[in-house]
Coordinates of C-alpha atoms and ligand atoms in Angstrom, one line a residue:
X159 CA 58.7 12.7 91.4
X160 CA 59.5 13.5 94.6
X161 CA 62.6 15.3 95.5
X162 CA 66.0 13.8 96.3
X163 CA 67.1 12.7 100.0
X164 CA 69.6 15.5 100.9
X165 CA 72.4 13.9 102.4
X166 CA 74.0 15.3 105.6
X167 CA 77.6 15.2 105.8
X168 CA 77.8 17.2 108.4
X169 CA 75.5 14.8 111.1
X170 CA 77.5 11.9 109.2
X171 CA 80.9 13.3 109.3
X172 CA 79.9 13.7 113.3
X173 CA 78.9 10.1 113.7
X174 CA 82.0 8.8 112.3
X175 CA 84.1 11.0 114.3
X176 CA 82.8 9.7 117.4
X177 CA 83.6 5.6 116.0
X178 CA 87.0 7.0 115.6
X179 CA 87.2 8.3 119.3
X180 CA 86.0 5.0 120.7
X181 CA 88.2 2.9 118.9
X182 CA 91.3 5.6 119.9
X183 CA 90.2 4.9 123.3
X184 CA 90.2 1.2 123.0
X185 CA 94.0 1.2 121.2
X186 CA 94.8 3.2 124.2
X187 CA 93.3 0.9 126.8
X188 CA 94.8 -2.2 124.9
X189 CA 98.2 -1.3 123.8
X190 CA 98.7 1.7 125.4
X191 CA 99.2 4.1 121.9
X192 CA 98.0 7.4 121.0
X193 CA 97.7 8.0 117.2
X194 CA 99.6 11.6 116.7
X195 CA 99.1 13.6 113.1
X196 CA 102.0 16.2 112.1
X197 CA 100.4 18.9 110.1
X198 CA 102.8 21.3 108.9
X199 CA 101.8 24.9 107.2
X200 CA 104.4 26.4 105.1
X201 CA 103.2 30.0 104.7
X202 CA 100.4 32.0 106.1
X203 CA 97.8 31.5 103.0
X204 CA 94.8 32.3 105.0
X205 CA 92.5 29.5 103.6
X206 CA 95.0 26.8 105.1
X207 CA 95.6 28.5 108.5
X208 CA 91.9 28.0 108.8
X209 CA 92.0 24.2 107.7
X210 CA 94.9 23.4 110.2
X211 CA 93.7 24.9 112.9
X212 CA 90.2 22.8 112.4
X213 CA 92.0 19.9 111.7
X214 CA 94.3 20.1 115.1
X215 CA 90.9 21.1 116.5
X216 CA 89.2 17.6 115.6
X217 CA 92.7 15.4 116.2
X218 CA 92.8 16.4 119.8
X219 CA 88.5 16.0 119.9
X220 CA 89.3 12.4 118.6
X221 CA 91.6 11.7 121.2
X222 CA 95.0 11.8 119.7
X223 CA 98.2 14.3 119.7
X224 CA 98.1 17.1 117.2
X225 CA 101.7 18.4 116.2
X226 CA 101.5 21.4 114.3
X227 CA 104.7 23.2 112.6
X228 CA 104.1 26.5 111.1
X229 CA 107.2 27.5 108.9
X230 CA 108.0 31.1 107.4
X231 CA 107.1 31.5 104.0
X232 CA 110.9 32.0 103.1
X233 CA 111.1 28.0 104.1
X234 CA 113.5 26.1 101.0
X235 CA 112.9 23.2 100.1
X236 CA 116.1 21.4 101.5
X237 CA 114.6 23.0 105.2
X238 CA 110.9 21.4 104.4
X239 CA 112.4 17.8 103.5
X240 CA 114.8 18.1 106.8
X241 CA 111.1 18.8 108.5
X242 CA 110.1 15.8 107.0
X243 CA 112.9 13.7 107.6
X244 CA 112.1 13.9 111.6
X245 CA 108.8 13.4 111.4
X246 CA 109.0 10.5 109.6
X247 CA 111.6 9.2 112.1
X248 CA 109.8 10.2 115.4
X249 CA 107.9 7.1 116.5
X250 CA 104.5 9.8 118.7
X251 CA 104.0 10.9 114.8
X252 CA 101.7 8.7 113.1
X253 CA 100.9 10.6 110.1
X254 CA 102.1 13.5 108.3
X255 CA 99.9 16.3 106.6
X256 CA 101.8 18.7 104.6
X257 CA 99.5 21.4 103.7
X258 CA 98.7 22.6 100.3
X259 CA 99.6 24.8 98.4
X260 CA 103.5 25.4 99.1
X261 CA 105.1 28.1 98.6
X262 CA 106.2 28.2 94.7
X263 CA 110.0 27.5 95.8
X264 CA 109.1 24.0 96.8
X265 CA 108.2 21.6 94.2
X266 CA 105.3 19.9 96.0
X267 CA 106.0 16.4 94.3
X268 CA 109.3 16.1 96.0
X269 CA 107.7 17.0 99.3
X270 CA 105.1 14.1 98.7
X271 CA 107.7 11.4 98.0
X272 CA 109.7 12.2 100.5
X273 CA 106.9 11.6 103.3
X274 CA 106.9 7.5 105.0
X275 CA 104.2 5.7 103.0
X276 CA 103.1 4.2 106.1
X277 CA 102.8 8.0 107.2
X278 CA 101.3 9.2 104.4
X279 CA 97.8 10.2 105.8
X280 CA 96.5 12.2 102.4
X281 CA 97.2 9.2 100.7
X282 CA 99.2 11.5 97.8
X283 CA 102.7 9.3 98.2
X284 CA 102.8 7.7 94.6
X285 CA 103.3 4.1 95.9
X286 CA 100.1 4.5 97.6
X287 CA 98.4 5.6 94.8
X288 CA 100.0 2.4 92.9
X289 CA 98.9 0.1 96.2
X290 CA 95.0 1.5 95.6
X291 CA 95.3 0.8 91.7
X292 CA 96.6 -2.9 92.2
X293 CA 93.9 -3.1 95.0
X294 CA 96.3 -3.7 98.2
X295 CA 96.0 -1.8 101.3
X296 CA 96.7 1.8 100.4
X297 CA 96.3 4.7 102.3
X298 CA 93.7 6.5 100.5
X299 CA 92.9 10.2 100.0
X300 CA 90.5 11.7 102.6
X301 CA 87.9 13.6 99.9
X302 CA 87.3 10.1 97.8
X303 CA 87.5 7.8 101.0
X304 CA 84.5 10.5 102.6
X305 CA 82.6 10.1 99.6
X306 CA 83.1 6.3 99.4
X307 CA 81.3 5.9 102.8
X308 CA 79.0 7.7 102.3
X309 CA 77.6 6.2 98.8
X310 CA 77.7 2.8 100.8
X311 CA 75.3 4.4 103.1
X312 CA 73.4 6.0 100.7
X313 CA 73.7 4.5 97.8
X314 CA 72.5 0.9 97.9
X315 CA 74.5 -1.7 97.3
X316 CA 77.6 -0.7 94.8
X317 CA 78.2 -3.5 92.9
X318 CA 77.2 -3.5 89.3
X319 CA 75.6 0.4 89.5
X320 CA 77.0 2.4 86.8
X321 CA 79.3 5.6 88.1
X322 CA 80.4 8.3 86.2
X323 CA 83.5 10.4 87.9
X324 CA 83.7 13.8 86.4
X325 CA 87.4 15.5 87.1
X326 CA 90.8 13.3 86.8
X327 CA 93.1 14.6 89.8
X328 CA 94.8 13.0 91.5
X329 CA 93.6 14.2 94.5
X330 CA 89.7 12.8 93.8
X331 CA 88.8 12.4 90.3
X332 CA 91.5 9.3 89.8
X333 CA 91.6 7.6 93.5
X334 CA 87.5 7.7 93.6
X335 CA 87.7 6.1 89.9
X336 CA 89.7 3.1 91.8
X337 CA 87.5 3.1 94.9
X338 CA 84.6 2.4 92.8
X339 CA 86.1 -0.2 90.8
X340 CA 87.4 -2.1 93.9
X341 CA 83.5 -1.7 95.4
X342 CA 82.7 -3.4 91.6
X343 CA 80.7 -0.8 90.0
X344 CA 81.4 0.2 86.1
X345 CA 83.1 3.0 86.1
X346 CA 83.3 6.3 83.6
X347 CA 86.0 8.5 84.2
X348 CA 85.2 11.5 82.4
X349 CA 86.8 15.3 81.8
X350 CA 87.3 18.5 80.2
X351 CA 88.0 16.6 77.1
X352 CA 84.9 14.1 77.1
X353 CA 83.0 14.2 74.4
X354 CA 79.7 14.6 75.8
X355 CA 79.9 14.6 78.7
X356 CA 76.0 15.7 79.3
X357 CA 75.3 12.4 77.7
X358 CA 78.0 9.9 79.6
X359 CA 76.5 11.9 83.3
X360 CA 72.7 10.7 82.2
X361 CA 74.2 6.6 82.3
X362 CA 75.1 7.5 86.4
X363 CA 73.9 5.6 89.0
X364 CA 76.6 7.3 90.8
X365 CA 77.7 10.6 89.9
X366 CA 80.6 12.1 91.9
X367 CA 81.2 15.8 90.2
X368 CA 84.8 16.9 91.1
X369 CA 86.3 19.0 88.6
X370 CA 86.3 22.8 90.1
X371 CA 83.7 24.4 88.0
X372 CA 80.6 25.9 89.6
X373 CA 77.2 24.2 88.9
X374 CA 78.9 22.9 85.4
X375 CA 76.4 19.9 86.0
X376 CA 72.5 20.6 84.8
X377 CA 69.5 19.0 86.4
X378 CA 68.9 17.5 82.5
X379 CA 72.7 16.1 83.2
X380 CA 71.1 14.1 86.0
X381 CA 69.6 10.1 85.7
X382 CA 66.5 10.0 87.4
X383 CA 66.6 8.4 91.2
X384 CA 70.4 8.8 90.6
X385 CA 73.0 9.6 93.9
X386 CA 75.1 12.6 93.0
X387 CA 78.0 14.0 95.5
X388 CA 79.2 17.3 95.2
X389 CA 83.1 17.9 95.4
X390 CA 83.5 21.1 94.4
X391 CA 83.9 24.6 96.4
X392 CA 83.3 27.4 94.3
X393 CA 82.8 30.8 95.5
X394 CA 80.1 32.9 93.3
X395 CA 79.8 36.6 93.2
X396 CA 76.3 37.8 95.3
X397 CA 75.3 41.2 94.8
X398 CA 75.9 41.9 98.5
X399 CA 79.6 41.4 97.6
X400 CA 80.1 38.5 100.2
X401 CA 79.8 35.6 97.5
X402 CA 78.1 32.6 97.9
X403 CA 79.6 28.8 98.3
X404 CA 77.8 26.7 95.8
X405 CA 79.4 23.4 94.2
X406 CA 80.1 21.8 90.8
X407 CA 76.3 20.8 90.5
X408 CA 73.6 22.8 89.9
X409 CA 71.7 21.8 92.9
X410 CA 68.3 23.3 92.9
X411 CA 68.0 21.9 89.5
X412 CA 69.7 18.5 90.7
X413 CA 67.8 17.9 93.5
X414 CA 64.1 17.5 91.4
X415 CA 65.5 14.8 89.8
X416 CA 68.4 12.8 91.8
X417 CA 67.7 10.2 94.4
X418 CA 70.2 11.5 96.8
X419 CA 72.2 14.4 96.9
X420 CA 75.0 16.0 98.7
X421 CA 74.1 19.7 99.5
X422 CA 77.6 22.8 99.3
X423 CA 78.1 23.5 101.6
X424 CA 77.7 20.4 104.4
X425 CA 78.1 17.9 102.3
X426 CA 81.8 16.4 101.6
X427 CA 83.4 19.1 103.0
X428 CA 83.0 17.7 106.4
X429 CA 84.0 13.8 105.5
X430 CA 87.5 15.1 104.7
X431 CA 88.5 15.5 108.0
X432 CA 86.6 12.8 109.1
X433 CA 88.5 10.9 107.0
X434 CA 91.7 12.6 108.1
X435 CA 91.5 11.6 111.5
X436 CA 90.3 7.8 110.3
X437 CA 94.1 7.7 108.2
X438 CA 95.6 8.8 111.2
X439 CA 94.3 5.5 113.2
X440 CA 94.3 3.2 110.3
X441 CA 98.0 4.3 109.7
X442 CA 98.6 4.3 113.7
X443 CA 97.4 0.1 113.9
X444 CA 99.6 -0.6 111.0
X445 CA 102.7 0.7 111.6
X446 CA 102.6 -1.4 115.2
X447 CA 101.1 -4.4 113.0
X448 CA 97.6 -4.5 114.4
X449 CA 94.7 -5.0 112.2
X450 CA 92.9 -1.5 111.3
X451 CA 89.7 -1.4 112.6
X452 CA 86.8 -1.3 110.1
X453 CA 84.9 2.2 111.2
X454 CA 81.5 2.8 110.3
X455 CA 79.8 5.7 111.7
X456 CA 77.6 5.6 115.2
X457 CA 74.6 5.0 115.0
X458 CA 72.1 8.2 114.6
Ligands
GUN149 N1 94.9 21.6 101.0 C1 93.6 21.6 100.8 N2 93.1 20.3 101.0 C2 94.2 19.6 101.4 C3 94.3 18.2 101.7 O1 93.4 17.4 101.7 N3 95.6 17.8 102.0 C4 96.7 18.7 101.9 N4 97.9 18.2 102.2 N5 96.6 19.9 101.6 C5 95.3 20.4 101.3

């Protein structure tokens, strides 16, 4: 058979970014508004000083206001919610990001609840996680709303194929579990504690692999002609000492038998922001009661 389609996240994530840019510069020209994303870093964990600073990177690409706070590590969590409390008052703020991992003073749930759901661009807020249950117009988490576009590029129509989800966070496993069900596939959502979980991944049509173990997921795991995206980010040892990023699929294997694949990295990855930066609109339009554009990306 030949091998699977690699798909490109990064040319796709690219291509959607510049949809979002027209249609900032049409909300501009027509009701004069400029979305603006809060991100706010608590710490200097390295990993997430690198994340912000691409994510203000691509806000102000796209057109709209990037605040960023950066707040000592010392930061209680009485001072963060305070933080909060403006933002979600201050009408240039559109959406609020509050980076990830906090500081282990701060009990991230309480940060989460305490964001504006209409603000809520990561989609974490509990109500919206009920809205995209019931199926009402939820913000939804970046990662599962990148990988959602994508399969509807990529994938064929959704309806009726059969999707496995391995992982059940709430930050993809669960949300992506709901996304799929809305787009009317059947849906397995599987994890550590599934049974066989070799044998429930051969039924995919879809399989979305998201639970933080490197290339857990064998080529023999894989239904011939399936789609498979890649969540994970694992870092393997090399014997050059650098590592390697590789993802929760084993992807040389993967790749001789899927129909589509998403390669680690350049794959996901790149959606996330993408994604980002389409909350950041979509929450932008609602909150002044205009209907959210629907964004597909350019066209190649
Ligand atoms: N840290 C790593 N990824 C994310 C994300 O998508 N959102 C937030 N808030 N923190 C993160």
């Amino acid at each position: 058979m030949a091998k699977a389609a690699i798909i490109d996240g990064k040319q796709f994530a690219a291509r959607l970014r510049m949809a979002i840019a027209a249609q900032v510069v049409q909300l501009k020209a027509e009701h004069g508004l400029t979305p603006g994303l809060a991100v706010v870093l608590v710490g200097e964990d390295p990993a997430s000083q690198i994340y912000v600073r691409n994510k203000g990177l691509q806000v102000r690409e796209a057109g709209m206001n990037s605040f960023e706070q950066r707040l000592p590590v010392t930061t209680t969590q009485a001072e963060l919610l305070a933080h909060i409390a403006d933002l979600n008052q201050d009408p240039a703020v559109n959406g609020i990001l509050v980076q990830l991992p906090l500081p282990k003073q701060i009990d991230p749930e309480a940060v989460i609840a305490a964001i504006a759901v209409s603000k809520d661009v990561d989609g974490f807020h509990p109500l919206n996680a009920g809205l995209l249950a019931v199926g009402a117009a939820a913000m939804v988490p970046c990662t599962p709303l990148g990988c959602l576009m994508m399969l509807k590029e990529f994938a064929g129509p959704l309806a009726g194929q059969r999707a496995v989800v391995l992982g059940r966070s709430n930050i993809v496993g669960k949300p992506m579990a709901a996304l799929l069900l809305r787009e009317h596939c059947t849906v397995t959502l599987a994890h550590s504690r599934t049974r066989d979980l070799a044998e429930e991944c051969r039924q995919a049509d879809i399989l979305i692999a998201a639970v933080g173990k490197a290339q857990m997921v064998k080529g023999d795991w894989i239904k011939p002609g399936a789609t498979v995206i890649d969540v994970g980010i694992n870092r393997i040892p090399t014997p050059d000492g650098k590592g390697r990023l590789v993802g929760d699929v084993d992807f040389d294997a993967a790749v001789e038998v899927a129909g589509a694949i998403t390669p680690v990295p350049g794959g996901v990855g790149p959606m996330t922001i993408a994604c980002l930066l389409l909350n950041t609109l979509t929450a932008t339009c609602r909150q002044h009661g205009i209907p959210a554009p629907d964004v597909r990306p350019a066209a190649e």
